Short mmCIF file of C-alpha atoms and ligand atoms in Angstrom, two decimals:
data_model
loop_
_atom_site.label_atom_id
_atom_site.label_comp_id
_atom_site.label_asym_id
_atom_site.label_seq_id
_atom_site.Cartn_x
_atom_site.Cartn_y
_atom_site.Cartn_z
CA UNK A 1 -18.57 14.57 -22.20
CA UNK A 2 -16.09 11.38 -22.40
CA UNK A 3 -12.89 11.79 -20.47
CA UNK A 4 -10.25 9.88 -21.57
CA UNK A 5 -8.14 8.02 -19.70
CA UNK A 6 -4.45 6.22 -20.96
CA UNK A 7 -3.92 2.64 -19.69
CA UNK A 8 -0.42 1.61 -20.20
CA UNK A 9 -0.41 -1.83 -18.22
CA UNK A 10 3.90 -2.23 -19.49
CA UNK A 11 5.57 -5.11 -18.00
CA UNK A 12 5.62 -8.19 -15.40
CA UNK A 13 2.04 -7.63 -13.45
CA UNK A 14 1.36 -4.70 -14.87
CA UNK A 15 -0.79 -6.21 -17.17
CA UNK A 16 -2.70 -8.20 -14.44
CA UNK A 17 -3.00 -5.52 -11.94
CA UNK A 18 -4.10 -2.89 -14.15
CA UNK A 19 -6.55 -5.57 -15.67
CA UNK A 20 -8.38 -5.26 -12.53
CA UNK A 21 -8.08 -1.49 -11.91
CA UNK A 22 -9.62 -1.32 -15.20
CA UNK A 23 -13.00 -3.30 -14.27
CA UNK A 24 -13.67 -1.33 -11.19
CA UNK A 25 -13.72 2.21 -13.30
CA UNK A 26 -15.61 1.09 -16.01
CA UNK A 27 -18.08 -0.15 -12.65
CA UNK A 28 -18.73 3.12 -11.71
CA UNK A 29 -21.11 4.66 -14.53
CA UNK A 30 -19.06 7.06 -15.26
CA UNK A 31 -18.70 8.74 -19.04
CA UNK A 32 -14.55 7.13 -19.29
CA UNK A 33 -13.04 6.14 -22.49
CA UNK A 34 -9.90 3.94 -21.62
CA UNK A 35 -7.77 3.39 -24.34
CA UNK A 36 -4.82 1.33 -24.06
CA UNK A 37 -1.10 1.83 -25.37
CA UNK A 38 1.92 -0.11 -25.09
CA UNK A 39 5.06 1.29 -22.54
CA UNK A 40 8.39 0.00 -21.30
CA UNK A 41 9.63 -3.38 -22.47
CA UNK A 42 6.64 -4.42 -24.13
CA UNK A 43 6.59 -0.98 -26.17
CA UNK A 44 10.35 -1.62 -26.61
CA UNK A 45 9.92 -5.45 -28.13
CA UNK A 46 6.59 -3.98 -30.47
CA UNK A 47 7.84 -0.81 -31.08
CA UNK A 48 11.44 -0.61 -30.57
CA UNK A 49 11.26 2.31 -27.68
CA UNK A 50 9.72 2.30 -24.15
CA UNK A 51 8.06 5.10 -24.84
CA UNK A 52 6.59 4.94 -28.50
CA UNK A 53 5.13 8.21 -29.68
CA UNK A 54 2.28 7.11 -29.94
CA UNK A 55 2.07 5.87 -26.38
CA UNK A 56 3.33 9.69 -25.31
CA UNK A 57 0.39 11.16 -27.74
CA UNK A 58 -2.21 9.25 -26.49
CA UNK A 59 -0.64 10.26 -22.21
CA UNK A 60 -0.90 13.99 -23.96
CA UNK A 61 -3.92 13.83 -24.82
CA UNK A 62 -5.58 12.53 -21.79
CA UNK A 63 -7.22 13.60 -18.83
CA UNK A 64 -5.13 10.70 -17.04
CA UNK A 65 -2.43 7.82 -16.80
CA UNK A 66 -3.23 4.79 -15.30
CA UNK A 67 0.38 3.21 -15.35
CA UNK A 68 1.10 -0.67 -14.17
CA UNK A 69 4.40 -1.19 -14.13
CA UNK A 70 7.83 -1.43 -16.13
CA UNK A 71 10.91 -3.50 -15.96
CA UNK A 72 12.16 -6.60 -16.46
CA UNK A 73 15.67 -8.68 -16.42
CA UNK A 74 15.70 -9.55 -19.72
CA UNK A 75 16.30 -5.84 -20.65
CA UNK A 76 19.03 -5.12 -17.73
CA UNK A 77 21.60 -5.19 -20.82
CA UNK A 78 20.12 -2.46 -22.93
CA UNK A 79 21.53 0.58 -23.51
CA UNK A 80 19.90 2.82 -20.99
CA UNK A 81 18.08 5.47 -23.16
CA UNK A 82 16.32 2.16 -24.16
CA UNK A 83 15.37 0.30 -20.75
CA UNK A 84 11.78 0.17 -19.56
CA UNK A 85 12.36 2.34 -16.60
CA UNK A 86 13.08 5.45 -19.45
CA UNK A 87 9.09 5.28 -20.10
CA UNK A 88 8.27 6.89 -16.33
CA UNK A 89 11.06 9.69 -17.01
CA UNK A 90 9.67 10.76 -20.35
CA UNK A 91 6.50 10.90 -19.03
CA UNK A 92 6.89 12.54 -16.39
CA UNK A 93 9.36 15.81 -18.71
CA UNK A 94 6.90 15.17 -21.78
CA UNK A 95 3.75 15.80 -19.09
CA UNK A 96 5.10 18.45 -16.50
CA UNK A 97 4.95 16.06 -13.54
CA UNK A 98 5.88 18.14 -10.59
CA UNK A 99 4.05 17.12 -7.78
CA UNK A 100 4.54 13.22 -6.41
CA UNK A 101 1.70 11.98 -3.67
CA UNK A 102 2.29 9.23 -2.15
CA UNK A 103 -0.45 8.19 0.40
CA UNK A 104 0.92 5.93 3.45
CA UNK A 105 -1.90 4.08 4.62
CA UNK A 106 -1.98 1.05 7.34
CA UNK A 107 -5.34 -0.58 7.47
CA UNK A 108 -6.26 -1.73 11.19
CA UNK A 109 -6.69 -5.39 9.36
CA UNK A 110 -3.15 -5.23 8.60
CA UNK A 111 -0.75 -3.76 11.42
CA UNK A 112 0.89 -7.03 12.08
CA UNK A 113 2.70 -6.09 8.41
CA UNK A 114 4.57 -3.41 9.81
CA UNK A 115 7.53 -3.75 11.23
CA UNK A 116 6.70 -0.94 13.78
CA UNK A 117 4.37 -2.05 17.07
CA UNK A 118 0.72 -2.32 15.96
CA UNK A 119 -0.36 0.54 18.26
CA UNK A 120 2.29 3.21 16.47
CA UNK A 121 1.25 2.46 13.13
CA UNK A 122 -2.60 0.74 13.08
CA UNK A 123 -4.80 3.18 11.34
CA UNK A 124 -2.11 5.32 9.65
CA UNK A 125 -2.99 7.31 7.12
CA UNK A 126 -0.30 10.28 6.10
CA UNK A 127 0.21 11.95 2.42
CA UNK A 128 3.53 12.71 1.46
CA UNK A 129 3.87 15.72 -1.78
CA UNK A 130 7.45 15.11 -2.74
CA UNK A 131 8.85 17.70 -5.69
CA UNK A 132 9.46 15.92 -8.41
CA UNK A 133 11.46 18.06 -11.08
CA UNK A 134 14.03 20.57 -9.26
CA UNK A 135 16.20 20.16 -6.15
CA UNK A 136 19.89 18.95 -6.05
CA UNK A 137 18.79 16.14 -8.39
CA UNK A 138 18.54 18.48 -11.13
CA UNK A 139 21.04 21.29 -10.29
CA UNK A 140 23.35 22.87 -12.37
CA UNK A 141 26.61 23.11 -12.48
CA UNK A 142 27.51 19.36 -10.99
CA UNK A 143 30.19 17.02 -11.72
CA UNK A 144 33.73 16.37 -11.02
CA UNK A 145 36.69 18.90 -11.42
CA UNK A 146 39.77 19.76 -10.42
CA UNK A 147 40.17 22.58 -7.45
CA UNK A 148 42.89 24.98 -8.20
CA UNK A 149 43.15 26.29 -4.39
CA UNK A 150 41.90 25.93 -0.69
CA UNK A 151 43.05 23.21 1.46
CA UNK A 152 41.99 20.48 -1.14
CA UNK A 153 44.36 22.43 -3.80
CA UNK A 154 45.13 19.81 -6.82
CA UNK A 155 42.36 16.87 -6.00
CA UNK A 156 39.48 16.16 -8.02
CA UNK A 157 36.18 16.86 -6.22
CA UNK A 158 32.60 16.03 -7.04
CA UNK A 159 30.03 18.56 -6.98
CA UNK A 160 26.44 19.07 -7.22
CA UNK A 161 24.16 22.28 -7.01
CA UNK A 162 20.71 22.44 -4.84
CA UNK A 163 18.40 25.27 -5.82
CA UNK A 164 15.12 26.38 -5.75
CA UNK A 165 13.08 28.98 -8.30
CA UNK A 166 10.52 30.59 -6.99
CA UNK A 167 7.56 29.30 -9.22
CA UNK A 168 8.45 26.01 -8.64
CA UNK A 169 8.21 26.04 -4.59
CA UNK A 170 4.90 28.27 -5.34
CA UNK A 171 3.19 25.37 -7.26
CA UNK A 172 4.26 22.57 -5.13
CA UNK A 173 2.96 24.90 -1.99
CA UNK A 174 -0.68 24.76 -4.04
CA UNK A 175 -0.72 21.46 -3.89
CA UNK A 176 0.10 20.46 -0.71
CA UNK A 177 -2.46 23.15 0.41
CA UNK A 178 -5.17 21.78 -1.77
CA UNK A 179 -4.14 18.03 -0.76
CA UNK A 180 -4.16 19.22 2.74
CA UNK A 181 -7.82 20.87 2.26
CA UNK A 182 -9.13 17.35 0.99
CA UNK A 183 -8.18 15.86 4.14
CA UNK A 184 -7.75 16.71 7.34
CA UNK A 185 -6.35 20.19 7.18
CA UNK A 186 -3.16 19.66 8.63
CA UNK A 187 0.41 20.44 6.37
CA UNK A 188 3.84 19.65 7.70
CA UNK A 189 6.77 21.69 5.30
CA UNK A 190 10.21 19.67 5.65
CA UNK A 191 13.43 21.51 5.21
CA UNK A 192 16.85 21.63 6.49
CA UNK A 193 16.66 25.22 6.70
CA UNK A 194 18.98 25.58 10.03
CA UNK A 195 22.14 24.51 6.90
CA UNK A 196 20.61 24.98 3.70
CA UNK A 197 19.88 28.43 2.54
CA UNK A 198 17.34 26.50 -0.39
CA UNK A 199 15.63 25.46 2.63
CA UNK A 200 14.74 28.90 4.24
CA UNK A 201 13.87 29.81 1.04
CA UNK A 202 11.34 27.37 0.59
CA UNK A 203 10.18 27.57 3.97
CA UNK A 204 9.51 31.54 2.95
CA UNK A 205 7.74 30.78 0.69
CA UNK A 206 5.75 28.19 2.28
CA UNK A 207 4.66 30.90 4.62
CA UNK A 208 4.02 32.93 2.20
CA UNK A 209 1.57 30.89 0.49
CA UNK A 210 -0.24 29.61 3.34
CA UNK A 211 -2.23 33.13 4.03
CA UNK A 212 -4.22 31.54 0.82
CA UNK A 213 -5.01 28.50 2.60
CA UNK A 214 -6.10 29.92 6.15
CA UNK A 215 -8.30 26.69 7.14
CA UNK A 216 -5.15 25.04 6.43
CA UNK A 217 -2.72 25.03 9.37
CA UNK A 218 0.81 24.88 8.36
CA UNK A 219 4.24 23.62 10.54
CA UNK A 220 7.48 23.08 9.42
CA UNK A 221 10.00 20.62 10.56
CA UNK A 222 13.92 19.69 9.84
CA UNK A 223 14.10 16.45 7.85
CA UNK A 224 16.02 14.57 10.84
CA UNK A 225 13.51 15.06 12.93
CA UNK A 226 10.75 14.32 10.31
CA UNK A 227 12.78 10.80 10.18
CA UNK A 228 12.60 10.55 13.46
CA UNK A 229 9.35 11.39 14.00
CA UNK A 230 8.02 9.19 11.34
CA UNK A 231 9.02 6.06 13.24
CA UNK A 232 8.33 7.19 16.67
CA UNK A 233 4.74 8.81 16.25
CA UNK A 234 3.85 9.07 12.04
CA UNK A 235 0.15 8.96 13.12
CA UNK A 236 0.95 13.15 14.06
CA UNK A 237 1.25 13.65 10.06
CA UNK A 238 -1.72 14.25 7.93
CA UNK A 239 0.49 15.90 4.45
CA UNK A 240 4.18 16.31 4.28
CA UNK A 241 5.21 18.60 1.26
CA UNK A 242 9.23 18.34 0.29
CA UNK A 243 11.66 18.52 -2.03
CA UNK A 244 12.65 16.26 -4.23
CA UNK A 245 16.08 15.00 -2.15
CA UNK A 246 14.28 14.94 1.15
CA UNK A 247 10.85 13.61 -0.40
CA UNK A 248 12.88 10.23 -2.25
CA UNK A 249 13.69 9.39 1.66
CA UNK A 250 11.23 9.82 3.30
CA UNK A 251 8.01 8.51 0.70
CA UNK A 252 10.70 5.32 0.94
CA UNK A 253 10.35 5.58 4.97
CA UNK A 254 6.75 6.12 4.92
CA UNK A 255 6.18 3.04 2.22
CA UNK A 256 8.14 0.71 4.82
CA UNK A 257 5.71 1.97 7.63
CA UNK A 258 2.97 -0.14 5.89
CA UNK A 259 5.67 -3.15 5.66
CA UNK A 260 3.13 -4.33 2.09
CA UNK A 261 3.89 -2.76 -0.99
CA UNK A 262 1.12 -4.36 -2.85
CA UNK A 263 -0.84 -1.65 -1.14
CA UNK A 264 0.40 1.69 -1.89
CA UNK A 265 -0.63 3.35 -4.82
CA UNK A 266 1.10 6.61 -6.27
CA UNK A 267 0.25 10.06 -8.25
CA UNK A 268 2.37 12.52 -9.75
CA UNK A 269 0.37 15.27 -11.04
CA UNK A 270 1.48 18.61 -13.76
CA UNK A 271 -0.32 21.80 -13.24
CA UNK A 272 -3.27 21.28 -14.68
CA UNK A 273 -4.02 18.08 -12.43
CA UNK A 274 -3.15 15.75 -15.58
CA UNK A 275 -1.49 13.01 -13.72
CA UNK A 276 0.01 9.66 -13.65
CA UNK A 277 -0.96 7.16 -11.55
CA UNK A 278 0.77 3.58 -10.91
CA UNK A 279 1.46 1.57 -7.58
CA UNK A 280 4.80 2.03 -6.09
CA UNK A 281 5.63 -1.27 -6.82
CA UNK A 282 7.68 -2.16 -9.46
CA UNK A 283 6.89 -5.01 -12.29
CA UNK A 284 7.61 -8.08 -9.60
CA UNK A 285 8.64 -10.86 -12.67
CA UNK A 286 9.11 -13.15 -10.17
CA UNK A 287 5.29 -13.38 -9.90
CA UNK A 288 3.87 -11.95 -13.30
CA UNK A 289 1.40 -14.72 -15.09
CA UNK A 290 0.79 -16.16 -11.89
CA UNK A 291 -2.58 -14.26 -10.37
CA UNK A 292 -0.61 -14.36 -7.46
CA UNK A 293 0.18 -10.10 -7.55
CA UNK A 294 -2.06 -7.90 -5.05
CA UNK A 295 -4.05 -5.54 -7.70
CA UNK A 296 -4.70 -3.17 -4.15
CA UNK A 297 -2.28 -0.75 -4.72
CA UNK A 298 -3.78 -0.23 -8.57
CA UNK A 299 -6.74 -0.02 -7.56
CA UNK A 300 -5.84 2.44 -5.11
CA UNK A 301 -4.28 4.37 -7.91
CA UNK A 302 -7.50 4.58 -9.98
CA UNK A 303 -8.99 5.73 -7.05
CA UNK A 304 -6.73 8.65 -6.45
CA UNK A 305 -6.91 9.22 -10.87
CA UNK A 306 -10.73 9.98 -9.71
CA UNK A 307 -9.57 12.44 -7.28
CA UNK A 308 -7.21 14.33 -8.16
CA UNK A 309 -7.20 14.38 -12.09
CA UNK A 310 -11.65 13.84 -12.50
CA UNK A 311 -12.55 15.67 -8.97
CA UNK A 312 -14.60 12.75 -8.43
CA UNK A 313 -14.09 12.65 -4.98
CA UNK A 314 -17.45 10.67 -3.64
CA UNK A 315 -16.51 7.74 -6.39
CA UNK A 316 -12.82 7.79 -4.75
CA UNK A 317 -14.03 6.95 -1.47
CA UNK A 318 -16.45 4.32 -3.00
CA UNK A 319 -13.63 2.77 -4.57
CA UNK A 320 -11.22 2.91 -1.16
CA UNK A 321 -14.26 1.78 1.10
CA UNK A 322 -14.44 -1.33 -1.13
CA UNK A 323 -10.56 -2.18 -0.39
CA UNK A 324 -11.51 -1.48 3.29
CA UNK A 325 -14.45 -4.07 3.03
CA UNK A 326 -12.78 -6.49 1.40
CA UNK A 327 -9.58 -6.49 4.11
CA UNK A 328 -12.30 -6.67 6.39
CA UNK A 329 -13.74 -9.98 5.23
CA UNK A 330 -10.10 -11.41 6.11
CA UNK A 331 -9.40 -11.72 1.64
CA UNK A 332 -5.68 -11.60 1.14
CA UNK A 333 -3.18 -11.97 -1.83
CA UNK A 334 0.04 -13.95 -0.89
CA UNK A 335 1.94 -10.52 -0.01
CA UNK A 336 -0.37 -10.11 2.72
CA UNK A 337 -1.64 -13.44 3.99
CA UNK A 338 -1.68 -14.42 7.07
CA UNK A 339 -3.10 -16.95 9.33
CA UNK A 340 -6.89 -16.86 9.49
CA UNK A 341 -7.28 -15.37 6.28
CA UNK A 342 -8.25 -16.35 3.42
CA UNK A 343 -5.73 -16.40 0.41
CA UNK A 344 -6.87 -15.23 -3.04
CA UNK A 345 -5.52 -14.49 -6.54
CA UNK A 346 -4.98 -11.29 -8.60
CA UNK A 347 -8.76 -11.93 -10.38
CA UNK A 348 -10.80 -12.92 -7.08
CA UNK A 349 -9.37 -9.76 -5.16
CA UNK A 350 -10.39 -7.89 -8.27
CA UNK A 351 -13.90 -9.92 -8.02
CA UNK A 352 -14.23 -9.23 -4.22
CA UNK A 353 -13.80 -5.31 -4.76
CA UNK A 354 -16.32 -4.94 -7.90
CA UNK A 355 -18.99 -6.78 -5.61
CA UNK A 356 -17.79 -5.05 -2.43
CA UNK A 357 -18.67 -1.98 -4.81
CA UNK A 358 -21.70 -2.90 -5.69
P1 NAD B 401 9.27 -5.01 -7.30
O1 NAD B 401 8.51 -3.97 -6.58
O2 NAD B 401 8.82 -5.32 -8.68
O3 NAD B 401 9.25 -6.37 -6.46
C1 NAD B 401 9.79 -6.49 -5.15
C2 NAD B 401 9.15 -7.68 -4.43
O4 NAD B 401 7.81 -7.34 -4.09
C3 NAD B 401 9.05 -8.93 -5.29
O5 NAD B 401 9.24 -10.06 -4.49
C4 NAD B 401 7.64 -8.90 -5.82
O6 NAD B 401 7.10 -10.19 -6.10
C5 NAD B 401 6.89 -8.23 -4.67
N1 NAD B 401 5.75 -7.44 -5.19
C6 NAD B 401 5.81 -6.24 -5.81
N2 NAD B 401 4.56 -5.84 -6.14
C7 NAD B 401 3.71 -6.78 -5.70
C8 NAD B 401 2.30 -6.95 -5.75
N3 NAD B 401 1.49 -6.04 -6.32
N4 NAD B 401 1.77 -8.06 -5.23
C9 NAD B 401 2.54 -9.00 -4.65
N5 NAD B 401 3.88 -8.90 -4.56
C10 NAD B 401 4.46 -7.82 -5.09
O7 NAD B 401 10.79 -4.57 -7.29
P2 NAD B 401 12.07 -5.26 -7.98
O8 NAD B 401 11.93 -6.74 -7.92
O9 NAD B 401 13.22 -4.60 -7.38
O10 NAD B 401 11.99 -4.79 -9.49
C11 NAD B 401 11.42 -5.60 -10.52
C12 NAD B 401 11.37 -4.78 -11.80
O11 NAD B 401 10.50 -3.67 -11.60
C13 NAD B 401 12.73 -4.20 -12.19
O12 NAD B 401 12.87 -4.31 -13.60
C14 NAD B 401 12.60 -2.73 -11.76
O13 NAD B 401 13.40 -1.91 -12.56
C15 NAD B 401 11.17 -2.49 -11.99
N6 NAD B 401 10.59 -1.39 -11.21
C16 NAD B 401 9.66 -0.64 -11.83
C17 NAD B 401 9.02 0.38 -11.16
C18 NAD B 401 7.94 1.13 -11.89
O14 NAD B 401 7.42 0.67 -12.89
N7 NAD B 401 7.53 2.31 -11.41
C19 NAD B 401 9.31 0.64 -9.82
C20 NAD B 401 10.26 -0.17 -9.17
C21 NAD B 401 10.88 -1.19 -9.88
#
């Protein structure tokens, strides 16, 4: 049977990236239909909106989103229900996206990136589940009002509400589990749940759910000493599952382990494994039109699309073991390069990994 598969490439590199992303899944032999649809500014200048209905039929109806990018400063002075960036959030409600992976990943060939000494960070290769839908960024009641008594009596004060349901810790806990199952076993729960009451809930429930998962072994940590820990030692992670506060910090920390953000692709999946996956880079218009953008991190996406939303594992590792191959016969984009290497454009690293594939 066909599985289709949405391509919104959207703004800046997007287009270029994706481009490439898009060669190496038709390379496989699989039975994909890709069909494309516009999103962000380009669906805004063709279609008015940066998320056409169309474009949010054709992400219904598919098995998968492979997403490039959005954005650019020629819309910074739209109103903001219209900006590019709107596309991801509509997606993300229309499609249930609860669950937000982001992979960490230092290849050996490219320690010197990192800020961090080679040793702490060569090799790396952590998962971080962040929640993507509840938490204090969705809370109710929150904004500002007046206090009628207590030692602030007569000031305005701003407010927001963190809580947790019960279903929605449940599902991200499958997850993580089932993340944690595909590699190597190991699932690190970050709270605050010395302070927050949320926290011990989660961290209940957490327990709770991990007498499912018994080849799964599960610790829990406080999110200071998850920050800590991810610049002193991060190679000790294999998944970290979060909420959606604590997760925005920390996939941020993680990313910056790296130091190259042309490399790290994203997923954020609903339920039913549907998902979206784009790079965690944004649409880089400084570069777009240039072949100068790394298409890694795309590619990287597609690869985790095959995983998590096809359960094509074996074809996931073909398509990662290509990346690997081609970093280690010293090919670079710009964001990369370094001495001794040899630089390339967005269409020869795209070349390199389809041969490196084959
Ligand atoms: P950015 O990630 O687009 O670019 C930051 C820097 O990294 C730039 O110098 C860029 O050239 C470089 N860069 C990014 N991706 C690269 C790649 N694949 N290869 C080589 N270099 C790369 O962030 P920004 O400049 O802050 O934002 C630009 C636009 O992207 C804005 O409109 C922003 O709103 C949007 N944005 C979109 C997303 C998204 O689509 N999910 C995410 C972040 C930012």
């Amino acid at each position: 049977m066909t599985t289709q598969i949405a391509v919104l490439p959207g703004d800046g590199i997007g287009p270029e990236i994706t481009e490439q992303a898009e060669r190496v899944l038709n390379s496989l032999g699989l039975d994909l239909s890709l069909v494309h649809a516009n999103v962000g500014g380009a669906a805004y200048d063709s279609h008015g909106h940066p998320l056409p209905p169309e474009t949010l039929e054709l992400a219904k109806s598919s098995a998968a989103v492979l997403f490039g990018a959005v954005g650019d400063w020629k819309y910074d002075n739209l109103v903001r229900e219209l900006r590019p960036e709107q596309a991801i959030l509509g997606l993300r409600k229309a499609l249930g996206l609860f669950a937000n992976l982001r992979p960490a990943i230092l290849y050996p060939q490219l320690a010197n990136a990192s800020t961090l000494k080679p040793e702490i960070v060569s090799g790396l290769d952590i998962l971080i589940l962040r929640e993507l839908t509840g938490d204090i960024y969705f809370g109710q009641p929150r904004g500002v009002r007046v206090l009628e008594d207590g030692p602030f009596a007569g000031q305005k004060q701003g407010f927001d509400t963190m809580h947790y349901a019960e279903s929605e810790v449940r599902r991200i806990a499958h997850v993580a589990f089932q993340a944690a199952q595909k590699r190597n076993k190991k699932l690190c729960s970050v709270d605050k749940a010395n302070v927050l009451e949320t926290s011990q809930f989660w961290r209940d429930i957490m327990i709770d759910v991990a007498s499912e998962y018994p080849d799964v072994t599960l610790s829990h940590m406080y999110v200071d000493n998850a920050a800590m820990q991810l610049v002193r030692a991060p190679k000790e992670f294999d998944v970290i599952v979060t909420g959606n506060l604590f997760g925005d910090i920390l996939s941020d920390e993680a990313a910056m382990l790296t130091g190259s953000i042309g490399m790290l692709p994203s997923a954020s999946l609903n339920a039913s494994n549907q998902g979206l996956y784009e790079p965690s880079h944004g649409s880089a218009p400084d570069i777009a039109g240039q072949n100068k953008a790394n298409p890694l991190a795309m590619i990287l996406s597609a690869a985790m699309l095959l995983r998590y939303s096809l359960n094509h594992d074996a074809h996931a590792t073909r398509v990662e073991n290509a990346v690997r191959t081609v970093l280690e016969q010293g090919l670079r984009t710009a964001d990369i390069y370094e001495e001794g290497t040899q630089l390339v454009g967005t269409s020869e690293m795209g070349d390199a990994v389809l041969k490196a594939l084959n």
